[in-house]
Amino acid sequence: MGNCDEQKKQRWYCQILFSFLLVALESLIRICTLILPSPLRIWFYEQSKKIYLRFLPEFMEDNEVYQMTAARDTVDLCQLHGYDLEEHFVRTSDGYLLCLQRVYKAEEQESLSKLAYKPPVLFIHGLLMNSEIWVCNIKREDSIPFALVDQGYDVWLGNLRGNKYSKKNVKYGSESREFWNFTLDSIAIFDIPSIVKYILSVNKSDSVAFVGFSQGAIMALAALSIDNELRKSVRAFIALSPAIFPKKYSSKTVYSIINSNSQLLYLLFGTHSMLASTIFWQAVLYPPVFSKIVDSCLRYFMDWNGKNISEEQKIVGYSHLYSFTSVKCFVHWAQIMKNKVLQMYDDSPGIKPSYYTNLNRIARYPIENIRVPIIMIYGSDDNMVNIDALRSCLPPLSQCIQIPHYEHLDMLIGDKRKTLVINQVIEQLDHVAAGDYYDSIKEEFGLASDLVDGFMTSS
C-alpha cells in the first residue's frame, strides 16, 4: 500500500512539473507577444502559410470562410450576414465598463425604439470568450441571435468584464493588477444585474430572457440565486452546455491543475489575464494552421474530437473563440470544479490544516431558490456537463433537453444546429413569450395547476 501511495505522489509531482513547463512556455510566448516587431510577425505568418499550402488543400482568400476569419469584431461578423449592431456601454457599480451589443437587421434604419419586439433576449458567453462566438457561424441560419432577430426578438449580446470588448475601468488601466482582481462572484453580483437593468431601461420591457453558454450559463444561475430583484426581471433562462463541473477529467494534466492549491495556480499563471499568449499565436499563424493547433489542444486536454464541426467552421470559429478573463476567475472555476459545488470564491490563503477546514465554510449559491423557467440543453457526449449533478441542485420543473452525440462547442458551431439546437431555443422562448410555458410544463409533468402555481409563488 505504501509503495502504491508513493507512486501516486510521484505521478502527481510529474504532472505538476509538466504543468509548470507548459505555463513557463506560455509566459515566454507572452513576452514575445510584447517585443516581437511587426515585420517578424508577418514573416512567421507567411512561413506558416507556405507550410500549410504545401501539404494541405489551399485555403482560398477570396471566399466567405476567409472573410469571416479575417473579421475584426462582432460588427464585421454581423455585417457579413446582413445585420448591424448598436453598441452600448454599461457601467457597473464597481467601475467596469461593459460593452453591450444590440443586433438588428441592416435594412431597418429607423430608430430601434420604434420597432415592435417580442421580449428582449440577453446572450451571455462562456469563460475566456466574447460576443463573437455567437455570430461566427458560416451559415447565417446557424446563428441563434440572427434566428431570434428574424423571429422579432430584441437581441442583446453581453460582454463580461475583462474580455476584448470590456477592458475598461473608470479607475484602473487594463495593464494593472487591480483591473484583473475579480472573480466569478463579480460577474454574478455586478455584471449580469447591471446589464439586465440597462436593457430593460432601453427596451421599456418588464422582463428579459437569458441564453447562456457553458460558464456563462452557470454565472447566470449564480446571479439569479442571490438577487431577488433580478429574478423578478427574468422571464426565462436557457442554459446551453451548462458546465459546473465535469463528468470526468479527460487529461491528467488538467486534473492536476484543477486540484492544485489556489496559490500554486497563481504561481503558475500569474495574477493578470489568463493565457494572453493565445493572441500571439493568432497573429503569427495562418488561420488553418492555428485551427489545427487549437483542435489538437482541445483533443489532448479536453478529449473533444470535433467530429460534428466542419473544418471550415473550425477555422472561423477558433479564430473568434478566445478572449481575456482574469486568472482569478479561472482559479475560482477550479475551486468550483474541485469541490463540486457552485460556491463563492475561497479567498483563504495557503493550504488549510484540518482544524481550520472544519471551521471554515465557503458560501454556496442557493440555485434551488430560483423561481424562473429553466431549460438546459446539452450534448450527450459533452464531458464538461455533469447533468445529473446539476439537475439535483436545480429547483423543480426545470427541463433538460439532450442533443445526441454533441460535444461542448458543438452547441455553438456544430453541424445541424438549426434543427437540433436553434429550433429548440425558439420553441421554448415562444412558449414563454406567449405566456403558456407553465401550461406546457403541467402537461409534460402531469402536474395539477395548484402545484405549479405554488412553486412559482413560493420564496
Short mmCIF file of C-alpha atoms in Angstrom, two decimals:
data_model
loop_
_atom_site.label_atom_id
_atom_site.label_comp_id
_atom_site.label_asym_id
_atom_site.label_seq_id
_atom_site.Cartn_x
_atom_site.Cartn_y
_atom_site.Cartn_z
CA MET A 1 0.00 0.00 0.00
CA GLY A 2 2.88 2.37 0.89
CA ASN A 3 4.58 1.80 -2.47
CA CYS A 4 1.29 2.46 -4.28
CA ASP A 5 0.79 5.77 -2.46
CA GLU A 6 4.37 6.76 -3.19
CA GLN A 7 3.91 6.04 -6.89
CA LYS A 8 0.75 8.17 -6.94
CA LYS A 9 2.65 11.05 -5.34
CA GLN A 10 5.44 10.73 -7.89
CA ARG A 11 2.95 10.79 -10.78
CA TRP A 12 1.26 13.81 -9.20
CA TYR A 13 4.57 15.68 -8.95
CA CYS A 14 5.41 14.80 -12.55
CA GLN A 15 2.08 16.22 -13.72
CA ILE A 16 2.65 19.40 -11.70
CA LEU A 17 6.16 19.74 -13.16
CA PHE A 18 4.79 19.26 -16.66
CA SER A 19 2.17 21.93 -15.96
CA PHE A 20 4.92 24.30 -14.79
CA LEU A 21 6.82 23.73 -18.03
CA LEU A 22 3.72 24.41 -20.12
CA VAL A 23 2.97 27.63 -18.28
CA ALA A 24 6.63 28.69 -18.44
CA LEU A 25 6.42 28.29 -22.21
CA GLU A 26 3.22 30.32 -22.22
CA SER A 27 4.94 33.09 -20.24
CA LEU A 28 7.86 33.14 -22.68
CA ILE A 29 5.45 33.43 -25.59
CA ARG A 30 3.64 36.24 -23.78
CA ILE A 31 6.91 38.17 -23.64
CA CYS A 32 7.38 37.55 -27.37
CA THR A 33 3.91 38.99 -27.91
CA LEU A 34 5.09 42.28 -26.46
CA ILE A 35 8.53 42.58 -28.10
CA LEU A 36 8.10 40.90 -31.50
CA PRO A 37 8.45 43.50 -34.31
CA SER A 38 5.65 43.65 -36.86
CA PRO A 39 7.88 42.57 -39.83
CA LEU A 40 8.94 39.46 -37.93
CA ARG A 41 5.33 38.67 -37.04
CA ILE A 42 4.39 38.92 -40.72
CA TRP A 43 7.35 36.67 -41.62
CA PHE A 44 6.13 33.95 -39.22
CA TYR A 45 2.62 34.27 -40.68
CA GLU A 46 3.84 33.88 -44.26
CA GLN A 47 6.03 30.88 -43.37
CA SER A 48 3.15 29.08 -41.67
CA LYS A 49 1.03 29.84 -44.74
CA LYS A 50 3.62 28.32 -47.09
CA ILE A 51 3.89 25.19 -44.97
CA TYR A 52 0.13 24.79 -44.89
CA LEU A 53 -0.35 25.29 -48.64
CA ARG A 54 2.46 22.83 -49.39
CA PHE A 55 0.89 19.92 -47.52
CA LEU A 56 -2.84 20.67 -47.29
CA PRO A 57 -5.60 21.93 -49.64
CA GLU A 58 -5.47 25.62 -50.44
CA PHE A 59 -7.31 27.99 -48.16
CA MET A 60 -8.98 30.39 -50.63
CA GLU A 61 -8.55 34.00 -49.58
CA ASP A 62 -11.50 35.32 -51.54
CA ASN A 63 -14.28 33.18 -50.10
CA GLU A 64 -16.68 33.60 -47.17
CA VAL A 65 -14.57 31.48 -44.82
CA TYR A 66 -11.58 33.77 -45.21
CA GLN A 67 -13.71 36.91 -44.86
CA MET A 68 -15.23 35.66 -41.60
CA THR A 69 -11.86 34.56 -40.27
CA ALA A 70 -10.40 37.99 -41.04
CA ALA A 71 -13.36 39.85 -39.47
CA ARG A 72 -12.07 42.21 -36.79
CA ASP A 73 -15.02 42.12 -34.43
CA THR A 74 -18.69 41.32 -33.86
CA VAL A 75 -19.70 44.28 -36.03
CA ASP A 76 -17.90 42.82 -39.07
CA LEU A 77 -19.28 39.32 -38.47
CA CYS A 78 -22.85 40.60 -38.29
CA GLN A 79 -22.50 42.78 -41.37
CA LEU A 80 -21.25 39.82 -43.42
CA HIS A 81 -24.69 38.26 -42.86
CA GLY A 82 -26.72 41.44 -43.36
CA TYR A 83 -27.15 42.51 -39.73
CA ASP A 84 -25.97 45.58 -37.83
CA LEU A 85 -25.10 46.36 -34.25
CA GLU A 86 -25.99 49.13 -31.87
CA GLU A 87 -23.27 49.33 -29.20
CA HIS A 88 -23.95 50.45 -25.64
CA PHE A 89 -21.79 50.67 -22.54
CA VAL A 90 -22.95 49.68 -19.09
CA ARG A 91 -21.12 50.97 -16.01
CA THR A 92 -21.14 48.58 -13.09
CA SER A 93 -21.19 49.85 -9.52
CA ASP A 94 -17.51 48.86 -9.12
CA GLY A 95 -16.42 50.87 -12.16
CA TYR A 96 -16.16 48.42 -15.08
CA LEU A 97 -17.49 49.49 -18.48
CA LEU A 98 -19.21 46.57 -20.21
CA CYS A 99 -19.87 46.61 -23.94
CA LEU A 100 -23.43 45.56 -24.76
CA GLN A 101 -24.33 44.91 -28.41
CA ARG A 102 -27.85 45.04 -29.83
CA VAL A 103 -28.37 43.10 -33.07
CA TYR A 104 -30.84 44.21 -35.72
CA LYS A 105 -31.39 43.82 -39.44
CA ALA A 106 -29.28 46.17 -41.53
CA GLU A 107 -32.20 47.30 -43.68
CA GLU A 108 -34.13 48.55 -40.66
CA GLN A 109 -32.67 52.03 -40.44
CA GLU A 110 -35.38 53.62 -38.34
CA SER A 111 -34.93 54.00 -34.61
CA LEU A 112 -34.93 50.66 -32.83
CA SER A 113 -37.08 52.07 -30.06
CA LYS A 114 -39.96 52.44 -32.51
CA LEU A 115 -39.92 48.84 -33.66
CA ALA A 116 -42.29 46.21 -32.27
CA TYR A 117 -40.40 43.42 -30.48
CA LYS A 118 -41.02 40.31 -28.53
CA PRO A 119 -39.32 40.36 -25.10
CA PRO A 120 -35.56 41.14 -25.12
CA VAL A 121 -33.13 38.21 -25.05
CA LEU A 122 -29.66 38.52 -23.49
CA PHE A 123 -26.84 36.22 -24.62
CA ILE A 124 -24.09 35.50 -22.07
CA HIS A 125 -20.83 33.99 -23.37
CA GLY A 126 -18.65 31.43 -21.62
CA LEU A 127 -15.32 31.66 -19.80
CA LEU A 128 -12.45 33.00 -21.98
CA MET A 129 -14.91 34.11 -24.69
CA ASN A 130 -16.71 37.19 -26.01
CA SER A 131 -19.79 38.03 -28.09
CA GLU A 132 -18.15 36.98 -31.39
CA ILE A 133 -18.69 33.32 -30.60
CA TRP A 134 -22.47 33.74 -31.02
CA VAL A 135 -22.26 35.10 -34.61
CA CYS A 136 -19.22 33.38 -36.17
CA ASN A 137 -21.24 30.72 -37.99
CA ILE A 138 -20.54 30.41 -41.72
CA LYS A 139 -24.21 29.88 -42.45
CA ARG A 140 -26.50 32.69 -41.31
CA GLU A 141 -29.23 30.26 -40.30
CA ASP A 142 -26.85 28.54 -37.84
CA SER A 143 -26.61 31.61 -35.62
CA ILE A 144 -29.05 31.70 -32.69
CA PRO A 145 -29.06 35.54 -32.37
CA PHE A 146 -29.82 36.00 -36.07
CA ALA A 147 -32.62 33.44 -35.92
CA LEU A 148 -34.21 35.27 -32.98
CA VAL A 149 -33.88 38.66 -34.68
CA ASP A 150 -35.73 37.18 -37.66
CA GLN A 151 -38.44 36.00 -35.27
CA GLY A 152 -38.90 39.53 -33.92
CA TYR A 153 -36.96 39.29 -30.66
CA ASP A 154 -34.87 42.18 -29.34
CA VAL A 155 -31.44 40.52 -29.19
CA TRP A 156 -28.56 41.73 -26.98
CA LEU A 157 -25.05 40.25 -26.82
CA GLY A 158 -23.33 40.72 -23.47
CA ASN A 159 -19.58 41.09 -22.91
CA LEU A 160 -18.40 40.37 -19.38
CA ARG A 161 -15.60 42.27 -17.66
CA GLY A 162 -12.07 41.74 -18.91
CA ASN A 163 -12.82 40.45 -22.39
CA LYS A 164 -11.90 42.09 -25.68
CA TYR A 165 -14.86 44.48 -25.58
CA SER A 166 -14.96 45.23 -21.85
CA LYS A 167 -11.36 46.07 -20.93
CA LYS A 168 -12.16 49.43 -19.38
CA ASN A 169 -12.48 50.56 -15.80
CA VAL A 170 -13.05 54.14 -14.64
CA LYS A 171 -10.22 53.84 -12.11
CA TYR A 172 -7.74 51.17 -13.29
CA GLY A 173 -5.99 50.55 -16.59
CA SER A 174 -6.18 47.09 -18.15
CA GLU A 175 -2.44 46.53 -17.59
CA SER A 176 -2.74 47.00 -13.84
CA ARG A 177 -3.07 44.16 -11.36
CA GLU A 178 -6.06 45.90 -9.77
CA PHE A 179 -8.04 45.69 -13.01
CA TRP A 180 -7.76 41.88 -13.06
CA ASN A 181 -8.57 41.47 -9.37
CA PHE A 182 -12.02 39.98 -9.91
CA THR A 183 -13.62 36.54 -9.63
CA LEU A 184 -16.75 34.91 -10.99
CA ASP A 185 -18.55 36.42 -7.99
CA SER A 186 -18.06 39.89 -9.52
CA ILE A 187 -19.79 38.73 -12.70
CA ALA A 188 -22.75 37.31 -10.78
CA ILE A 189 -23.07 40.21 -8.34
CA PHE A 190 -22.27 43.20 -10.58
CA ASP A 191 -22.13 42.44 -14.32
CA ILE A 192 -25.28 40.45 -15.04
CA PRO A 193 -27.69 42.55 -12.90
CA SER A 194 -26.25 45.79 -14.34
CA ILE A 195 -26.68 44.55 -17.91
CA VAL A 196 -30.26 43.41 -17.32
CA LYS A 197 -31.21 46.70 -15.68
CA TYR A 198 -29.77 48.63 -18.62
CA ILE A 199 -31.56 46.53 -21.25
CA LEU A 200 -34.92 46.98 -19.53
CA SER A 201 -34.37 50.74 -19.29
CA VAL A 202 -33.78 50.92 -23.06
CA ASN A 203 -36.38 48.37 -24.18
CA LYS A 204 -39.03 49.58 -21.70
CA SER A 205 -39.96 45.94 -21.09
CA ASP A 206 -40.59 44.45 -17.66
CA SER A 207 -38.50 41.29 -18.19
CA VAL A 208 -35.72 39.73 -20.22
CA ALA A 209 -34.85 36.16 -21.24
CA PHE A 210 -31.34 34.69 -20.79
CA VAL A 211 -29.43 32.43 -23.16
CA GLY A 212 -26.12 31.42 -21.58
CA PHE A 213 -23.34 29.12 -22.73
CA SER A 214 -21.10 26.98 -20.51
CA GLN A 215 -19.67 29.00 -17.62
CA GLY A 216 -21.83 31.96 -18.70
CA ALA A 217 -24.89 29.83 -18.03
CA ILE A 218 -23.61 28.91 -14.57
CA MET A 219 -22.90 32.58 -13.77
CA ALA A 220 -26.47 33.44 -14.74
CA LEU A 221 -27.70 30.76 -12.33
CA ALA A 222 -25.47 32.19 -9.61
CA ALA A 223 -26.79 35.72 -10.20
CA LEU A 224 -30.41 34.57 -10.17
CA SER A 225 -29.90 32.60 -6.95
CA ILE A 226 -28.87 35.61 -4.84
CA ASP A 227 -30.64 38.59 -6.43
CA ASN A 228 -34.38 38.69 -5.85
CA GLU A 229 -34.84 41.85 -7.95
CA LEU A 230 -33.03 40.17 -10.84
CA ARG A 231 -35.31 37.12 -10.60
CA LYS A 232 -38.33 39.43 -10.97
CA SER A 233 -36.80 40.80 -14.18
CA VAL A 234 -36.03 37.47 -15.89
CA ARG A 235 -38.76 35.69 -17.78
CA ALA A 236 -36.86 32.53 -18.73
CA PHE A 237 -33.37 31.08 -18.80
CA ILE A 238 -31.95 28.73 -21.45
CA ALA A 239 -28.64 27.15 -20.44
CA LEU A 240 -26.57 25.74 -23.30
CA SER A 241 -23.92 23.21 -22.18
CA PRO A 242 -24.02 24.39 -18.54
CA ALA A 243 -20.55 23.48 -17.21
CA ILE A 244 -20.43 23.46 -13.42
CA PHE A 245 -18.00 20.54 -13.06
CA PRO A 246 -17.15 17.69 -15.44
CA LYS A 247 -18.38 14.13 -15.51
CA LYS A 248 -14.75 13.06 -15.84
CA TYR A 249 -11.32 14.58 -16.39
CA SER A 250 -10.05 13.69 -19.84
CA SER A 251 -6.44 14.68 -19.12
CA LYS A 252 -4.22 14.01 -16.12
CA THR A 253 -2.61 17.39 -16.72
CA VAL A 254 -5.98 19.15 -16.44
CA TYR A 255 -6.84 17.09 -13.36
CA SER A 256 -3.57 18.02 -11.65
CA ILE A 257 -4.05 21.72 -12.41
CA ILE A 258 -7.66 21.83 -11.25
CA ASN A 259 -6.86 20.01 -8.00
CA SER A 260 -3.82 22.14 -7.20
CA ASN A 261 -3.80 24.65 -4.37
CA SER A 262 -5.05 28.11 -5.41
CA GLN A 263 -1.72 29.72 -4.51
CA LEU A 264 0.07 27.28 -6.79
CA LEU A 265 -2.27 28.23 -9.64
CA TYR A 266 -1.39 31.89 -9.15
CA LEU A 267 2.27 30.91 -9.22
CA LEU A 268 1.65 29.07 -12.48
CA PHE A 269 -0.47 31.62 -14.31
CA GLY A 270 0.26 34.96 -12.62
CA THR A 271 -2.29 37.48 -11.38
CA HIS A 272 -3.39 39.28 -14.55
CA SER A 273 -5.14 37.89 -17.65
CA MET A 274 -5.36 34.20 -18.47
CA LEU A 275 -3.34 32.71 -21.39
CA ALA A 276 -2.66 36.05 -23.07
CA SER A 277 -0.22 34.40 -25.48
CA THR A 278 -3.15 32.94 -27.46
CA ILE A 279 -3.42 36.32 -29.20
CA PHE A 280 0.24 35.95 -30.24
CA TRP A 281 -0.46 32.61 -31.90
CA GLN A 282 -3.44 34.03 -33.75
CA ALA A 283 -1.29 36.89 -35.04
CA VAL A 284 1.66 34.84 -36.31
CA LEU A 285 -0.02 31.70 -37.64
CA TYR A 286 -2.01 31.22 -40.83
CA PRO A 287 -5.66 30.63 -39.77
CA PRO A 288 -5.89 26.97 -40.87
CA VAL A 289 -2.62 26.23 -39.04
CA PHE A 290 -3.90 27.97 -35.90
CA SER A 291 -7.11 25.93 -36.21
CA LYS A 292 -5.14 22.67 -36.35
CA ILE A 293 -3.19 23.63 -33.23
CA VAL A 294 -6.34 24.55 -31.29
CA ASP A 295 -8.03 21.36 -32.44
CA SER A 296 -5.07 19.28 -31.24
CA CYS A 297 -5.01 21.04 -27.86
CA LEU A 298 -8.75 20.52 -27.36
CA ARG A 299 -8.35 16.86 -28.28
CA TYR A 300 -5.46 16.34 -25.84
CA PHE A 301 -6.63 18.43 -22.88
CA MET A 302 -10.43 18.08 -23.20
CA ASP A 303 -10.83 14.87 -25.24
CA TRP A 304 -13.07 16.65 -27.78
CA ASN A 305 -12.86 15.08 -31.23
CA GLY A 306 -14.78 17.86 -33.02
CA LYS A 307 -16.43 15.38 -35.38
CA ASN A 308 -19.63 17.48 -35.52
CA ILE A 309 -17.82 20.64 -36.64
CA SER A 310 -16.69 21.07 -40.26
CA GLU A 311 -13.07 22.02 -40.95
CA GLU A 312 -14.16 25.33 -42.46
CA GLN A 313 -16.26 26.16 -39.39
CA LYS A 314 -13.35 25.28 -37.11
CA ILE A 315 -11.12 27.75 -38.98
CA VAL A 316 -13.70 30.50 -38.50
CA GLY A 317 -14.89 29.55 -35.01
CA TYR A 318 -11.47 29.03 -33.43
CA SER A 319 -10.26 32.38 -34.74
CA HIS A 320 -13.06 34.07 -32.74
CA LEU A 321 -13.18 31.64 -29.81
CA TYR A 322 -10.74 33.09 -27.30
CA SER A 323 -10.85 36.31 -25.30
CA PHE A 324 -9.45 37.56 -22.00
CA THR A 325 -10.51 36.93 -18.44
CA SER A 326 -8.69 37.13 -15.11
CA VAL A 327 -6.57 34.34 -13.72
CA LYS A 328 -8.62 34.79 -10.56
CA CYS A 329 -11.77 33.75 -12.49
CA PHE A 330 -10.00 30.60 -13.65
CA VAL A 331 -8.88 29.84 -10.08
CA HIS A 332 -12.45 30.37 -8.88
CA TRP A 333 -13.76 27.95 -11.52
CA ALA A 334 -11.07 25.44 -10.49
CA GLN A 335 -12.32 25.69 -6.90
CA ILE A 336 -15.88 25.01 -8.07
CA MET A 337 -14.80 22.00 -10.11
CA LYS A 338 -12.60 20.66 -7.33
CA ASN A 339 -15.29 20.94 -4.63
CA LYS A 340 -18.16 20.00 -6.99
CA VAL A 341 -20.43 22.76 -5.75
CA LEU A 342 -21.36 26.17 -7.15
CA GLN A 343 -19.67 28.22 -4.46
CA MET A 344 -18.32 31.71 -3.97
CA TYR A 345 -14.59 32.37 -4.22
CA ASP A 346 -12.47 30.90 -1.42
CA ASP A 347 -10.00 33.64 -0.54
CA SER A 348 -8.46 31.80 2.42
CA PRO A 349 -4.71 31.70 1.67
CA GLY A 350 -2.47 28.68 1.62
CA ILE A 351 -3.04 25.05 2.47
CA LYS A 352 -5.55 24.78 5.29
CA PRO A 353 -4.92 22.47 8.25
CA SER A 354 -7.73 20.10 9.12
CA TYR A 355 -8.87 22.04 12.19
CA TYR A 356 -9.26 25.20 10.08
CA THR A 357 -11.07 23.36 7.30
CA ASN A 358 -13.64 22.07 9.78
CA LEU A 359 -14.32 25.60 10.99
CA ASN A 360 -14.45 27.20 7.56
CA ARG A 361 -17.37 27.00 5.14
CA ILE A 362 -17.39 28.68 1.74
CA ALA A 363 -20.79 30.14 0.88
CA ARG A 364 -22.54 28.39 -1.99
CA TYR A 365 -25.03 29.85 -4.44
CA PRO A 366 -28.54 28.61 -3.49
CA ILE A 367 -29.76 27.92 -7.01
CA GLU A 368 -32.65 25.84 -5.66
CA ASN A 369 -34.28 29.17 -4.73
CA ILE A 370 -34.67 30.28 -8.35
CA ARG A 371 -38.28 30.63 -9.48
CA VAL A 372 -37.67 31.18 -13.19
CA PRO A 373 -38.32 28.76 -16.08
CA ILE A 374 -35.00 26.95 -16.67
CA ILE A 375 -34.32 24.92 -19.80
CA MET A 376 -30.97 23.13 -20.07
CA ILE A 377 -29.80 21.97 -23.50
CA TYR A 378 -26.67 19.81 -23.53
CA GLY A 379 -24.85 17.21 -25.64
CA SER A 380 -24.80 13.54 -24.72
CA ASP A 381 -21.02 13.40 -25.41
CA ASP A 382 -20.18 16.58 -23.50
CA ASN A 383 -17.75 15.56 -20.75
CA MET A 384 -17.87 19.07 -19.27
CA VAL A 385 -21.54 18.77 -18.28
CA ASN A 386 -22.50 16.60 -15.33
CA ILE A 387 -26.21 16.91 -15.95
CA ASP A 388 -27.29 14.56 -13.13
CA ALA A 389 -25.37 16.53 -10.52
CA LEU A 390 -26.66 19.84 -11.85
CA ARG A 391 -30.23 18.64 -12.07
CA SER A 392 -30.14 17.63 -8.40
CA CYS A 393 -29.27 21.23 -7.45
CA LEU A 394 -31.92 22.94 -9.58
CA PRO A 395 -35.45 23.80 -8.48
CA PRO A 396 -38.40 21.62 -9.55
CA LEU A 397 -39.86 21.87 -13.06
CA SER A 398 -36.51 22.59 -14.73
CA GLN A 399 -36.31 20.96 -18.15
CA CYS A 400 -33.37 19.04 -19.63
CA ILE A 401 -33.03 18.52 -23.39
CA GLN A 402 -30.26 16.22 -24.62
CA ILE A 403 -28.72 16.54 -28.11
CA PRO A 404 -27.40 13.11 -29.20
CA HIS A 405 -23.65 12.85 -29.96
CA TYR A 406 -22.99 16.56 -29.34
CA GLU A 407 -19.88 17.80 -27.52
CA HIS A 408 -19.32 21.10 -25.70
CA LEU A 409 -18.52 23.52 -28.55
CA ASP A 410 -20.97 21.80 -30.91
CA MET A 411 -23.70 23.81 -29.20
CA LEU A 412 -22.18 26.98 -30.74
CA ILE A 413 -20.59 25.92 -34.03
CA GLY A 414 -21.66 22.30 -34.62
CA ASP A 415 -23.34 20.92 -37.72
CA LYS A 416 -27.14 20.65 -37.92
CA ARG A 417 -27.53 23.32 -35.25
CA LYS A 418 -30.63 24.81 -36.83
CA THR A 419 -32.57 21.59 -36.40
CA LEU A 420 -31.01 20.31 -33.19
CA VAL A 421 -30.48 23.50 -31.16
CA ILE A 422 -31.91 26.67 -32.66
CA ASN A 423 -35.41 25.32 -33.21
CA GLN A 424 -35.44 24.14 -29.58
CA VAL A 425 -34.41 27.61 -28.33
CA ILE A 426 -37.02 29.39 -30.44
CA GLU A 427 -39.76 26.96 -29.39
CA GLN A 428 -39.00 27.42 -25.69
CA LEU A 429 -38.78 31.22 -25.93
CA ASP A 430 -42.02 31.37 -27.94
CA HIS A 431 -43.76 29.41 -25.16
CA VAL A 432 -42.50 31.90 -22.62
CA ALA A 433 -43.33 34.94 -24.75
CA ALA A 434 -46.86 33.62 -25.32
CA GLY A 435 -47.31 33.05 -21.58
CA ASP A 436 -48.08 29.34 -21.92
CA TYR A 437 -44.76 27.91 -20.69
CA TYR A 438 -46.19 26.55 -17.45
CA ASP A 439 -49.20 25.18 -19.28
CA SER A 440 -46.80 23.00 -21.28
CA ILE A 441 -44.95 22.09 -18.06
CA LYS A 442 -48.20 20.99 -16.41
CA GLU A 443 -48.95 18.78 -19.39
CA GLU A 444 -45.43 17.33 -19.64
CA PHE A 445 -45.08 16.50 -15.94
CA GLY A 446 -48.76 15.68 -15.39
CA LEU A 447 -48.98 18.15 -12.52
CA ALA A 448 -52.00 19.86 -11.09
CA SER A 449 -52.29 23.61 -11.63
CA ASP A 450 -52.17 24.40 -7.93
CA LEU A 451 -48.79 22.64 -7.57
CA VAL A 452 -47.20 24.68 -10.37
CA ASP A 453 -48.74 27.91 -9.12
CA GLY A 454 -47.50 27.15 -5.61
CA PHE A 455 -43.98 26.63 -6.93
CA MET A 456 -43.98 29.98 -8.71
CA THR A 457 -45.25 31.93 -5.70
CA SER A 458 -43.02 30.25 -3.09
CA SER A 459 -39.98 32.10 -1.81
#
